[in-house]
mmCIF file of C-alpha atoms in Angstrom:
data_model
loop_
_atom_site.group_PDB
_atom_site.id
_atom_site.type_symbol
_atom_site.label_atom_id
_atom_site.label_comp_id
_atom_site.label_asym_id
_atom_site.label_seq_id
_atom_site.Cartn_x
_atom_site.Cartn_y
_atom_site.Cartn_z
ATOM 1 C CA UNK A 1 164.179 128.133 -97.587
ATOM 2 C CA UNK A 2 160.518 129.250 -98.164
ATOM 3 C CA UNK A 3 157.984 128.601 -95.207
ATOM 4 C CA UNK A 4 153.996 129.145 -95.304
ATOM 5 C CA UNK A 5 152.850 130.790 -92.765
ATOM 6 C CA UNK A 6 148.654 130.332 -92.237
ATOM 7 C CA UNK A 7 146.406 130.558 -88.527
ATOM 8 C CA UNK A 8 142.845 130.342 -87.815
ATOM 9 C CA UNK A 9 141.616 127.731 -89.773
ATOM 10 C CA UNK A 10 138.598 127.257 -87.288
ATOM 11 C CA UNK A 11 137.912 123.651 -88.690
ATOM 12 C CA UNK A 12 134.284 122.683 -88.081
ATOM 13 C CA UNK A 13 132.952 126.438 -88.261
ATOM 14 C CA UNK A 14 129.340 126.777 -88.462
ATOM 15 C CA UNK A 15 128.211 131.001 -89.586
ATOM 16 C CA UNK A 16 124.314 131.238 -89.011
ATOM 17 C CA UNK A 17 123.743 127.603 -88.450
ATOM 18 C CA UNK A 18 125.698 126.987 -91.778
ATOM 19 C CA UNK A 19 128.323 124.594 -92.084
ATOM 20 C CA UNK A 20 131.417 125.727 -93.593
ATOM 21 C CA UNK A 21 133.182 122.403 -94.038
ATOM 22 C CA UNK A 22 132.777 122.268 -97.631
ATOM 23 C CA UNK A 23 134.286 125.778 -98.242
ATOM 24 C CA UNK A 24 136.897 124.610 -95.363
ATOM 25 C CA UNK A 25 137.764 121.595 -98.136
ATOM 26 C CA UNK A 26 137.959 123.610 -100.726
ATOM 27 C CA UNK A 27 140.332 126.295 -99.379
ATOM 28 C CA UNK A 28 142.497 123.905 -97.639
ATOM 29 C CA UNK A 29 143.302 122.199 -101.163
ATOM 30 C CA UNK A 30 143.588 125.465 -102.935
ATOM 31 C CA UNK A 31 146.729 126.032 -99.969
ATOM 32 C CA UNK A 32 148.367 122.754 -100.827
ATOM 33 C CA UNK A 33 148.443 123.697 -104.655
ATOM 34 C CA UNK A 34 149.796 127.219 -103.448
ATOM 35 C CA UNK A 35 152.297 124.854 -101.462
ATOM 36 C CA UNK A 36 153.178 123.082 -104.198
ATOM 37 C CA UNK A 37 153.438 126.262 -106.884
ATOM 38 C CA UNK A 38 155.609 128.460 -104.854
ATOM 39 C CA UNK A 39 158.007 124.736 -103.409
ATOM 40 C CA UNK A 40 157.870 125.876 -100.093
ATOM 41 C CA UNK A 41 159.476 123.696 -97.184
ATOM 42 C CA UNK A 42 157.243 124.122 -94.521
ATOM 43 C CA UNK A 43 153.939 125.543 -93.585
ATOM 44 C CA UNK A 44 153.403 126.999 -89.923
ATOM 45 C CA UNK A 45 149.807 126.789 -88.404
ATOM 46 C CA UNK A 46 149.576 129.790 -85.983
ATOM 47 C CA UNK A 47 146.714 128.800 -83.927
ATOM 48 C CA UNK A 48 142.648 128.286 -83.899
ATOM 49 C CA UNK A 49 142.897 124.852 -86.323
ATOM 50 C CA UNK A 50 139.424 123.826 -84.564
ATOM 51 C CA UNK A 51 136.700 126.149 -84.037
ATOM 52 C CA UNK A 52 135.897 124.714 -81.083
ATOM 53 C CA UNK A 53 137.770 122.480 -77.735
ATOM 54 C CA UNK A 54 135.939 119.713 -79.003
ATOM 55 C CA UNK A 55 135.930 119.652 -82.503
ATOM 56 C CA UNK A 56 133.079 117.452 -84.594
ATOM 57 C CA UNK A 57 134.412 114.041 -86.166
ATOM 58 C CA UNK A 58 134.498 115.832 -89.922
ATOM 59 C CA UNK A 59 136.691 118.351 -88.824
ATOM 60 C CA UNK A 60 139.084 116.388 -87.270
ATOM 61 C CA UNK A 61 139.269 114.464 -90.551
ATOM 62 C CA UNK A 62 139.700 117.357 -92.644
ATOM 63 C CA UNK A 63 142.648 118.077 -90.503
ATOM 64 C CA UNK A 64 144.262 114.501 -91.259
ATOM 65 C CA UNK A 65 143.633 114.729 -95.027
ATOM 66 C CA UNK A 66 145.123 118.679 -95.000
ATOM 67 C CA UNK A 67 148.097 117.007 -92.750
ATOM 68 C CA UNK A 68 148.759 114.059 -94.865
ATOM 69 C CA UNK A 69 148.615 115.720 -97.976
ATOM 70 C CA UNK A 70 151.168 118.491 -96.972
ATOM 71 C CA UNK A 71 153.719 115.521 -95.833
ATOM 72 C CA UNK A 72 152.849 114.202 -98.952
ATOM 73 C CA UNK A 73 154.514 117.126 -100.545
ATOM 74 C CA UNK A 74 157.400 116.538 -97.827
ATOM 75 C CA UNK A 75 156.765 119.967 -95.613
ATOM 76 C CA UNK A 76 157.447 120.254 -92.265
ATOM 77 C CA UNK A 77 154.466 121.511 -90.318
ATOM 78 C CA UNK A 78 154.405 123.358 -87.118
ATOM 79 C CA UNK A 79 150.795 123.424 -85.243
ATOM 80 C CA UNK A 80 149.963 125.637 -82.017
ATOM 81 C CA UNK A 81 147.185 125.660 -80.460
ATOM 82 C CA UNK A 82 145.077 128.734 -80.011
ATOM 83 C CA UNK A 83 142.654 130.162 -77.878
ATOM 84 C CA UNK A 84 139.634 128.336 -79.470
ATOM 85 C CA UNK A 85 141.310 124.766 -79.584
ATOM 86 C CA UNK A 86 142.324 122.273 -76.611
ATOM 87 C CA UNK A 87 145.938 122.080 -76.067
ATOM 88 C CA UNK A 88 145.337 118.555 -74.881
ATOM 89 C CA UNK A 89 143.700 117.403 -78.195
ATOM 90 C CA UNK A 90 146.244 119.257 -80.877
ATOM 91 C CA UNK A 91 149.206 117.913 -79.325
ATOM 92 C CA UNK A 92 147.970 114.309 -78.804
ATOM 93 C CA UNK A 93 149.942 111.782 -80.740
ATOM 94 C CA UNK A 94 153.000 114.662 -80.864
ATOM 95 C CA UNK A 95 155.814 112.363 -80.231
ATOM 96 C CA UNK A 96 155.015 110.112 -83.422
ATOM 97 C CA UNK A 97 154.198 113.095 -85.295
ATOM 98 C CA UNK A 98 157.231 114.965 -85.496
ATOM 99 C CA UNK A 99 158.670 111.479 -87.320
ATOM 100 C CA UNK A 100 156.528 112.414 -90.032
ATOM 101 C CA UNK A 101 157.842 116.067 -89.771
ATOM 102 C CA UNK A 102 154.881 117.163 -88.387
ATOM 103 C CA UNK A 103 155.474 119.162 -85.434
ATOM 104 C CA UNK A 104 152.657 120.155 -82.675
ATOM 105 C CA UNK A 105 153.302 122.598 -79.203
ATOM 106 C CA UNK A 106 152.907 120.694 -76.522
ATOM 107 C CA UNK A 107 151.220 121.966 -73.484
ATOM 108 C CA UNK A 108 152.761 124.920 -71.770
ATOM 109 C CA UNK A 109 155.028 123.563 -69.443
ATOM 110 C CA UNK A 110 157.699 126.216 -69.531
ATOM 111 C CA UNK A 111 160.056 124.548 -71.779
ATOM 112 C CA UNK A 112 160.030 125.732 -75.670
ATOM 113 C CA UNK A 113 162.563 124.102 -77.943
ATOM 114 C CA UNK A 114 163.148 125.549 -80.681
ATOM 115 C CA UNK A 115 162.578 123.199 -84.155
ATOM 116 C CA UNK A 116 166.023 123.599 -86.189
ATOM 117 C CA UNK A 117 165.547 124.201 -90.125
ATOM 118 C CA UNK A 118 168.822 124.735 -92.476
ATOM 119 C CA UNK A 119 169.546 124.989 -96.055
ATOM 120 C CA UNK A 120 172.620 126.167 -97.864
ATOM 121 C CA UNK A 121 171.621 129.818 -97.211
ATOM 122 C CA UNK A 122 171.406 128.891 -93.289
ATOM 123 C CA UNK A 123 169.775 127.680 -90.475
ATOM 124 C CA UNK A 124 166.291 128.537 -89.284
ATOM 125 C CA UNK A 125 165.187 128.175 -85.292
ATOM 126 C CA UNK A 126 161.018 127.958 -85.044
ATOM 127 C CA UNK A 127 159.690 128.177 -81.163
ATOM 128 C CA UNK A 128 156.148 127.327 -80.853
ATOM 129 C CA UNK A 129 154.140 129.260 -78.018
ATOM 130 C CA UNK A 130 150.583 127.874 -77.810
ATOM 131 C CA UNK A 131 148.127 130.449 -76.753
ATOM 132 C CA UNK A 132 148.509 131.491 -73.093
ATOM 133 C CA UNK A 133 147.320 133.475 -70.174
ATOM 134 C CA UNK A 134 149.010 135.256 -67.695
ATOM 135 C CA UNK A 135 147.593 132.585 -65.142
ATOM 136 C CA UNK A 136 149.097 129.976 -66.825
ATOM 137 C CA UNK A 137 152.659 131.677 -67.144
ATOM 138 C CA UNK A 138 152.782 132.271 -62.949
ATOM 139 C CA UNK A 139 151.722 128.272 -62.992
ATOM 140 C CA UNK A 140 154.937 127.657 -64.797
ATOM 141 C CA UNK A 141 157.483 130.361 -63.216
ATOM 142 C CA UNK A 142 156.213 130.152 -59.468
ATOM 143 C CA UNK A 143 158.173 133.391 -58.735
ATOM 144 C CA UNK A 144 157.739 135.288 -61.827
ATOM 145 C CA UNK A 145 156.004 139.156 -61.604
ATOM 146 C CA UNK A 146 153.104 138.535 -63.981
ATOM 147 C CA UNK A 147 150.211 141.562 -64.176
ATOM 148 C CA UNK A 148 149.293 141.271 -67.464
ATOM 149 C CA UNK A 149 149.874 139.261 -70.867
ATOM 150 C CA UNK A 150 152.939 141.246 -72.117
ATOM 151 C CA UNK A 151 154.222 140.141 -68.413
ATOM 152 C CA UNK A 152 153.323 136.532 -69.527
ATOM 153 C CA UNK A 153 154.940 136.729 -73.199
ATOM 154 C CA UNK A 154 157.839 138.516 -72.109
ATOM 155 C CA UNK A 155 159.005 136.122 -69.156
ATOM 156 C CA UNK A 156 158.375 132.990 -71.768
ATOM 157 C CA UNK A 157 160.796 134.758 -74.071
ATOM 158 C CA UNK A 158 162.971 135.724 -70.942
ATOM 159 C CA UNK A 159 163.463 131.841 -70.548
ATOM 160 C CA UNK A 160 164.307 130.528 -74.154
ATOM 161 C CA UNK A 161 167.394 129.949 -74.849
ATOM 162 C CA UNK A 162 167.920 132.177 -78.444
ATOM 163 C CA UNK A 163 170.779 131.539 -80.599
ATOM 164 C CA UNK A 164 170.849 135.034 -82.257
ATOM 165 C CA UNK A 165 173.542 134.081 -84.894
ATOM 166 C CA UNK A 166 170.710 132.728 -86.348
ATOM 167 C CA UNK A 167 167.487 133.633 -88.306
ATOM 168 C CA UNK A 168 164.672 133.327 -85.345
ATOM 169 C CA UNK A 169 161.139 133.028 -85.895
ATOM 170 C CA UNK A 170 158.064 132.622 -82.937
ATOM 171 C CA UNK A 171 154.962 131.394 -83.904
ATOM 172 C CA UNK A 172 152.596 132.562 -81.504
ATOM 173 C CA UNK A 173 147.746 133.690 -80.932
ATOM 174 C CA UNK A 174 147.715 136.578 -78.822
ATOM 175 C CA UNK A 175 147.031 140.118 -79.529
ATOM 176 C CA UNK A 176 150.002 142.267 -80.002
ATOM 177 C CA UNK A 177 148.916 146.009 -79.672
ATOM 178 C CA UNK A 178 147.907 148.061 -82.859
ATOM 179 C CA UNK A 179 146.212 145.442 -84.686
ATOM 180 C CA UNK A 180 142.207 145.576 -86.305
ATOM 181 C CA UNK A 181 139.844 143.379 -85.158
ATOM 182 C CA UNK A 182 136.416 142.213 -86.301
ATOM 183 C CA UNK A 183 133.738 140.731 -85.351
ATOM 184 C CA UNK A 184 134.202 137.329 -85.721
ATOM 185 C CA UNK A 185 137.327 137.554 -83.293
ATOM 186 C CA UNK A 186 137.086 137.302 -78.932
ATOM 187 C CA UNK A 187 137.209 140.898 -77.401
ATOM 188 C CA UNK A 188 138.567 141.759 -74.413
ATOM 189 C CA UNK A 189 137.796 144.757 -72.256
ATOM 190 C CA UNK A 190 140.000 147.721 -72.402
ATOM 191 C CA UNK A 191 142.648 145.734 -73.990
ATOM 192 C CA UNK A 192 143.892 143.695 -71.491
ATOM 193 C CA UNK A 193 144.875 141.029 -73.883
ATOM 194 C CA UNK A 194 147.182 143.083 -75.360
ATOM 195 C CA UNK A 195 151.216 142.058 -75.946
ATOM 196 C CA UNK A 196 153.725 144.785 -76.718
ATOM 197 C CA UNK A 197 155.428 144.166 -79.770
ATOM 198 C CA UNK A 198 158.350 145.783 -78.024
ATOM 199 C CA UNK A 199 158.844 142.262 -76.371
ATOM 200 C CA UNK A 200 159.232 140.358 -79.435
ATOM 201 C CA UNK A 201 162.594 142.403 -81.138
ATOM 202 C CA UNK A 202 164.653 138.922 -80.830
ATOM 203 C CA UNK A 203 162.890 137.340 -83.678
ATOM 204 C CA UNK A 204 163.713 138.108 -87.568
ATOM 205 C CA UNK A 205 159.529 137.388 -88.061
ATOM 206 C CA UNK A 206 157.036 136.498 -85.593
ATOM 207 C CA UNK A 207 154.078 134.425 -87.192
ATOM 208 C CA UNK A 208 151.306 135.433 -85.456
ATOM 209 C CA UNK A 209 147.285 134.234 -85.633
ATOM 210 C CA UNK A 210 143.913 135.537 -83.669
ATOM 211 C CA UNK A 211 143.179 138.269 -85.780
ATOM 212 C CA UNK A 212 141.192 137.195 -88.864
ATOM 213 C CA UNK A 213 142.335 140.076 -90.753
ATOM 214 C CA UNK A 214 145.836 140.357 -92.806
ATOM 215 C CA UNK A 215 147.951 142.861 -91.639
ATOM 216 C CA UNK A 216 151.651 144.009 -89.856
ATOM 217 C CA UNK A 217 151.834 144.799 -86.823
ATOM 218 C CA UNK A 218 154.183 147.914 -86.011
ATOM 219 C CA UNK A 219 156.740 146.590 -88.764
ATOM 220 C CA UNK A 220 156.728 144.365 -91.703
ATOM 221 C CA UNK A 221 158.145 141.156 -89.751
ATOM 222 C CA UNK A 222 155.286 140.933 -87.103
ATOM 223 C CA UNK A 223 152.329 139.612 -89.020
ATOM 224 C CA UNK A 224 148.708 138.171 -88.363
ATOM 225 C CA UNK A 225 148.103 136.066 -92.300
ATOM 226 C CA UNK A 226 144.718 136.270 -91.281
ATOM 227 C CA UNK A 227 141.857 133.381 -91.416
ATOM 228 C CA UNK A 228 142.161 131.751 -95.217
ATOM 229 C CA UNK A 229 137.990 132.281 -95.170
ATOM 230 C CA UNK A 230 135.371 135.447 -94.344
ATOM 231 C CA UNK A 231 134.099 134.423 -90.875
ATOM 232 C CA UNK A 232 131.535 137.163 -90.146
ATOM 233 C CA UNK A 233 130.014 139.974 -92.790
ATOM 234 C CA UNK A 234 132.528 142.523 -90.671
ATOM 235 C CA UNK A 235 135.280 140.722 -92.882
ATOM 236 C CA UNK A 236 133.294 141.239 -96.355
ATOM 237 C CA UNK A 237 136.010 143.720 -97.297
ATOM 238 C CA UNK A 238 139.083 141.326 -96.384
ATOM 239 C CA UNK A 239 141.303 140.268 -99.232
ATOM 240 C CA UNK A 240 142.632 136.804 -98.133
ATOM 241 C CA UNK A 241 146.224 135.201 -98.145
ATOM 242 C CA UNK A 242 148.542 133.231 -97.670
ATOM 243 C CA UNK A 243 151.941 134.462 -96.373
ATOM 244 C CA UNK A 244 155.176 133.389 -97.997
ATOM 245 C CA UNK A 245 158.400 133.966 -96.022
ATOM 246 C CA UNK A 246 161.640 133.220 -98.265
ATOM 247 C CA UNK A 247 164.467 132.982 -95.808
ATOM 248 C CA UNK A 248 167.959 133.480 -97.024
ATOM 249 C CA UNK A 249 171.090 134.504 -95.254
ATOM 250 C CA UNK A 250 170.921 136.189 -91.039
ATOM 251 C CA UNK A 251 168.143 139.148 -91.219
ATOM 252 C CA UNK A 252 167.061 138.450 -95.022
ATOM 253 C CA UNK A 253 163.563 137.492 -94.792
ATOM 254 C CA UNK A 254 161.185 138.554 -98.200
ATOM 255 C CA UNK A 255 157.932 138.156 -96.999
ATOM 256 C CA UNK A 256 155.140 138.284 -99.779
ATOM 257 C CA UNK A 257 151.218 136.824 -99.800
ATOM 258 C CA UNK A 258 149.234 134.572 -102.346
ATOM 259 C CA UNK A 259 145.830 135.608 -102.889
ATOM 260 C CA UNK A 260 143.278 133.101 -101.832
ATOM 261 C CA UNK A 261 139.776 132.562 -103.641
ATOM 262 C CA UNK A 262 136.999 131.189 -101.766
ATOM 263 C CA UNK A 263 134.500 128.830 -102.986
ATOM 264 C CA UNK A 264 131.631 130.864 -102.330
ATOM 265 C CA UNK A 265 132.429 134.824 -101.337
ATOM 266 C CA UNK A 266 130.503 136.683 -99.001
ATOM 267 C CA UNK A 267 128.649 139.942 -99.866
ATOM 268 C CA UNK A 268 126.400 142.752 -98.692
ATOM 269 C CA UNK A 269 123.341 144.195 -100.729
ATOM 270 C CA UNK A 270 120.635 146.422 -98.949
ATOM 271 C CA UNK A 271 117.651 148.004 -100.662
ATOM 272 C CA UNK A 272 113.653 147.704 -100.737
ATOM 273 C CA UNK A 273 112.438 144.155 -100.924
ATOM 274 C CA UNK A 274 111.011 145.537 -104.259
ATOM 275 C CA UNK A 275 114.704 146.570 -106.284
ATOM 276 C CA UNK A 276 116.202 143.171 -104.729
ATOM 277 C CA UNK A 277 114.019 141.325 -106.235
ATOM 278 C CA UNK A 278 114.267 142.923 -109.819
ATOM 279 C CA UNK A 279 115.823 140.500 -112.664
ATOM 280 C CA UNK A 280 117.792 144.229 -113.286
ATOM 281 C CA UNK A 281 119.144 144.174 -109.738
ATOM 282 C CA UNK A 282 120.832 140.494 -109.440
ATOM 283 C CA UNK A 283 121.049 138.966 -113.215
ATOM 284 C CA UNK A 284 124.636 137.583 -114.072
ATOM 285 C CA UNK A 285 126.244 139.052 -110.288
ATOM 286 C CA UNK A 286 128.286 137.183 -108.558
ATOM 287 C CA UNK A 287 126.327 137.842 -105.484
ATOM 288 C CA UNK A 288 123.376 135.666 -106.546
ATOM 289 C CA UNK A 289 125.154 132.280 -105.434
ATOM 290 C CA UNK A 290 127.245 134.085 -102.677
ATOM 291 C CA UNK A 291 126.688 134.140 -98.759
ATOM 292 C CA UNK A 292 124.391 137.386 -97.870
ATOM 293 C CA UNK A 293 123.437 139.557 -95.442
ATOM 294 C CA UNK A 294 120.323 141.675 -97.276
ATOM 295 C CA UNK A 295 119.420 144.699 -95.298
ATOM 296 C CA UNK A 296 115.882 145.508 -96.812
ATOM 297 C CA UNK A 297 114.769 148.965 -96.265
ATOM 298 C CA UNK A 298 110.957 149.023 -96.759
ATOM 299 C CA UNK A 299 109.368 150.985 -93.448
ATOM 300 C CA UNK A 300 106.746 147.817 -93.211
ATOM 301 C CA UNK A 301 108.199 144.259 -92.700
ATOM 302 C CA UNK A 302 107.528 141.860 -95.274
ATOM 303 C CA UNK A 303 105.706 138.764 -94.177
ATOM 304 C CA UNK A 304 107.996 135.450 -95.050
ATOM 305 C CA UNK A 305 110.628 137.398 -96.555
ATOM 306 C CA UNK A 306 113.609 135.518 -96.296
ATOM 307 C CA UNK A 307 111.785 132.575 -97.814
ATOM 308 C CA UNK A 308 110.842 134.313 -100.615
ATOM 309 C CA UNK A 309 113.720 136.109 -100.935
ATOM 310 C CA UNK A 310 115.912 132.507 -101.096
ATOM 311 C CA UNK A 311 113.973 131.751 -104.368
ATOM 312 C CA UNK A 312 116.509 134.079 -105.858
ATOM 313 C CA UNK A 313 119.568 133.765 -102.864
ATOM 314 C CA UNK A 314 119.860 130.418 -102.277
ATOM 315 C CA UNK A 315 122.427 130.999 -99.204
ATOM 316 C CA UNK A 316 121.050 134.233 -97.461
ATOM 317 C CA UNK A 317 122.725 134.130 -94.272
ATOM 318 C CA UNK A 318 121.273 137.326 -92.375
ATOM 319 C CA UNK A 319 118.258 139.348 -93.436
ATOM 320 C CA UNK A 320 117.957 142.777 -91.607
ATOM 321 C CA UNK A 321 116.020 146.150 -91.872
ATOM 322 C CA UNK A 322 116.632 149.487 -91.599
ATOM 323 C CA UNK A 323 114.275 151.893 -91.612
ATOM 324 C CA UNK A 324 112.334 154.536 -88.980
ATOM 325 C CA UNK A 325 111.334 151.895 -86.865
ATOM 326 C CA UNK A 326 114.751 150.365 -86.453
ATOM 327 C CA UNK A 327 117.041 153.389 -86.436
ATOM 328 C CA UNK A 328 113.940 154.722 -83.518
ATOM 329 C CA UNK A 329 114.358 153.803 -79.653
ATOM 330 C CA UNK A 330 112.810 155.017 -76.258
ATOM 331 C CA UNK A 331 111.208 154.399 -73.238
ATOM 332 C CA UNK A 332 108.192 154.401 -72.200
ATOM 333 C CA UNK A 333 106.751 158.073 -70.078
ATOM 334 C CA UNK A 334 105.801 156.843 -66.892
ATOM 335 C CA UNK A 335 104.635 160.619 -65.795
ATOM 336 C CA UNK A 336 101.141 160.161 -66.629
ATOM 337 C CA UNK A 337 98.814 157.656 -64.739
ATOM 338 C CA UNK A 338 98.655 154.588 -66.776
ATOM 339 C CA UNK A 339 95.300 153.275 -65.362
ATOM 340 C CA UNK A 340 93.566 156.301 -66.973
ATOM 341 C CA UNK A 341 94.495 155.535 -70.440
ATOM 342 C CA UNK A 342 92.874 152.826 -72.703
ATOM 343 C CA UNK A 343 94.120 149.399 -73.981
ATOM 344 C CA UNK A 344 94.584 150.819 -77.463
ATOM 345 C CA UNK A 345 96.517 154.046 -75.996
ATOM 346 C CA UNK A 346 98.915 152.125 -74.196
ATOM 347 C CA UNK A 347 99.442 149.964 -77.328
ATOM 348 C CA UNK A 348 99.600 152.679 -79.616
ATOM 349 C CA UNK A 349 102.271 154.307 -77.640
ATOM 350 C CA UNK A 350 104.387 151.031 -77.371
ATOM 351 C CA UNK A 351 104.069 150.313 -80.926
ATOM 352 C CA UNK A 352 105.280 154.345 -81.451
ATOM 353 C CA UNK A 353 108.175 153.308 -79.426
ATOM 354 C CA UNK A 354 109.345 150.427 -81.133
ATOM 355 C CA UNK A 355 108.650 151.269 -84.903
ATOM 356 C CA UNK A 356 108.922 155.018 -85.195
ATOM 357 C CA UNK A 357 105.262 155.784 -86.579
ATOM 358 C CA UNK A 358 101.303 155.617 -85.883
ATOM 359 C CA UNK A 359 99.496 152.728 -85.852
ATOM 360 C CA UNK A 360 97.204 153.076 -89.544
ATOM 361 C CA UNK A 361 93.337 152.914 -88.709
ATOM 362 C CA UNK A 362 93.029 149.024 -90.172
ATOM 363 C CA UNK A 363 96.012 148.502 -87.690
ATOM 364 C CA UNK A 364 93.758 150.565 -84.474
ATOM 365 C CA UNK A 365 91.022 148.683 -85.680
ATOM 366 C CA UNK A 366 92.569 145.408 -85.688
ATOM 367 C CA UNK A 367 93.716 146.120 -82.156
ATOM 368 C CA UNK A 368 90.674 147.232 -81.045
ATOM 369 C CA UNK A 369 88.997 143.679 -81.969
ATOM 370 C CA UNK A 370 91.326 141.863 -80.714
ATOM 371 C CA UNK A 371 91.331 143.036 -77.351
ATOM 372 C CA UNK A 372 87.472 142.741 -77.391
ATOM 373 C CA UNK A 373 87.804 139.393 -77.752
ATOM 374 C CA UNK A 374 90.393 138.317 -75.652
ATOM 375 C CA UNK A 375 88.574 140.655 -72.599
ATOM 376 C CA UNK A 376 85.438 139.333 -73.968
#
């Protein structure tokens, strides 16, 4: 049998006040084609569907219309919830779900059955673990020893009841240790998030979501498939996937991935406001209709520059500079008695501070009339 495993969809995801539904639409299509190309059975959703608890009414549509058209294509579906969703709202309506096939973790309560799958090659067990914290865990098992979240995962596991004449698979968000993060994903402090993938050596793969970027963790059946969209300019170098698991007889998993292409891609260009502007610079590149982040370089700031600058890139999502006065910082010498020094000598040293150069004499002058009128 041939599963799809996918996670952080983050449905509803706004990036610098844009809106990503339409690129959410696109994407989630592009996986039902991929569904339908490489006849998988079933697609697991590892966690993070919503972007947020409360998701707005167009994501929760785009959810239905993903749902409906993978039943269409008769897969089974198996949804957790993740750190960003409510466990309350994903696993409303469960019950009549899983009559459709489509099958949702409940909240943690302790008790994980496992969803059977068989073909003629053999049978398949799937346990859903929503995202949880050790609090939650000593909730559940009163007398449990839980410290930390590889306590939490490993006393879950402890209690499941795993048939290991059979091909075993966990779909679970947390952070096993060794994986890269970016950005876009929640950090802890000193790792105390972390799971042990020592914990998880029951299961023949362990679908995992959280982290946004593809990648094993420790050995080729512990996976993160990553988000199926660039959520921050820290993943502009991600190539995203879709992970296909063909399961054949005990221990025979082939796990491969199916490129995803996004609707628009996100890039990076830097240079002075001057070269980024040139018809040499950004005629016939993809870039040009892509999601930016422009670093501009020039040493003065340029007045209404992301306006202007949208003329030519229509979706700039982050304009920064570097340059003397950004890669500069100090504080201010308190030694000397600031009452003896002048309006336009404490300014001057301020503005040395924060921009990494002298004020220019049509700058001191400026200054200097200013104050005189506000005093005056």
């Amino acid at each position: 049998m041939k599963l799809m495993h996918i996670s952080d969809l983050h449905l509803g995801k706004r990036i610098f006040e844009y809106s990503m539904i339409e690129d959410q639409k696109y994407i989630l299509k592009q996986i039902v084609g991929i569904v339908e190309s490489e006849k998988t059975d079933g697609v697991i959703i590892a966690g993070d569907v919503y972007d947020k608890p409360i998701p707005s009414v167009e994501a929760v549509e785009l959810l239905d219309d993903f749902l409906r058209s993978l039943v269409k294509k008769n897969q089974k579906i198996f949804i957790i919830s993740g750190n960003h969703d409510s466990a309350e709202r994903i696993s409303f309506a469960s019950s009549i779900l899983k009559e459709s096939g489509v099958f949702v973790s409940p909240v943690f309560d302790g008790n994980i059955r496992p969803v059977n799958m068989k073909d003629e090659q053999g049978e398949c067990n799937i346990y859903m673990l929503p995202f949880v914290k050790p609090s939650t865990v000593r909730n559940v098992y009163e007398n449990a020893e839980v410290v930390d979240y590889t306590d939490a995962i490993k006393c879950v596991i402890e209690h499941m009841d795993i048939d290991k004449s059979k091909n075993n698979i966990l779909v679970m968000h947390q952070f096993v240790t060794g994986a890269t993060i970016c950005d876009s994903e929640e950090k802890s402090i000193g790792g105390l998030d972390d799971v042990s993938g020592e914990i998880l050596k029951d299961f023949e793969y362990v679908a995992l979501g959280h982290i946004h970027g593809p990648q094993k963790v420790g050995s080729d059946n512990i996976r993160y498939c990553g988000t199926p969209l660039k959520y921050s300019f820290s993943e502009v170098k991600h190539k995203k996937s879709v992970t296909i698991l063909d399961i054949k007889e005990k221990g025979n998993i082939n796990i491969d991935t199916v490129p995803l292409i996004p609707r628009k891609d996100m890039y990076e260009i830097r240079g002075t406001y001057d070269e980024i502007t040139s018809r040499q610079f950004y005629e016939g590149k993809d870039f040009k209709e892509g999601y930016l982040q422009i670093t501009l370089t020039d040493e003065e700031d340029i007045p209404g520059a992301i306006s202007k600058l949208r003329c030519i890139y229509p979706y700039i999502m982050k304009l920064n500079y570097d340059n003397t006065r950004t890669k500069t910082s100090g504080e201010i010498d308190g030694s000397e008695n600031v009452q003896e020094k002048t309006p336009i000598e404490l300014f001057s040293e301020l503005y040395v501070l924060q921009n990494g150069m002298e004020l220019t004499e049509d700058q001191k002058n400026y200054m200097k009339d200013m104050i005189e009128e506000i005093w005056g």
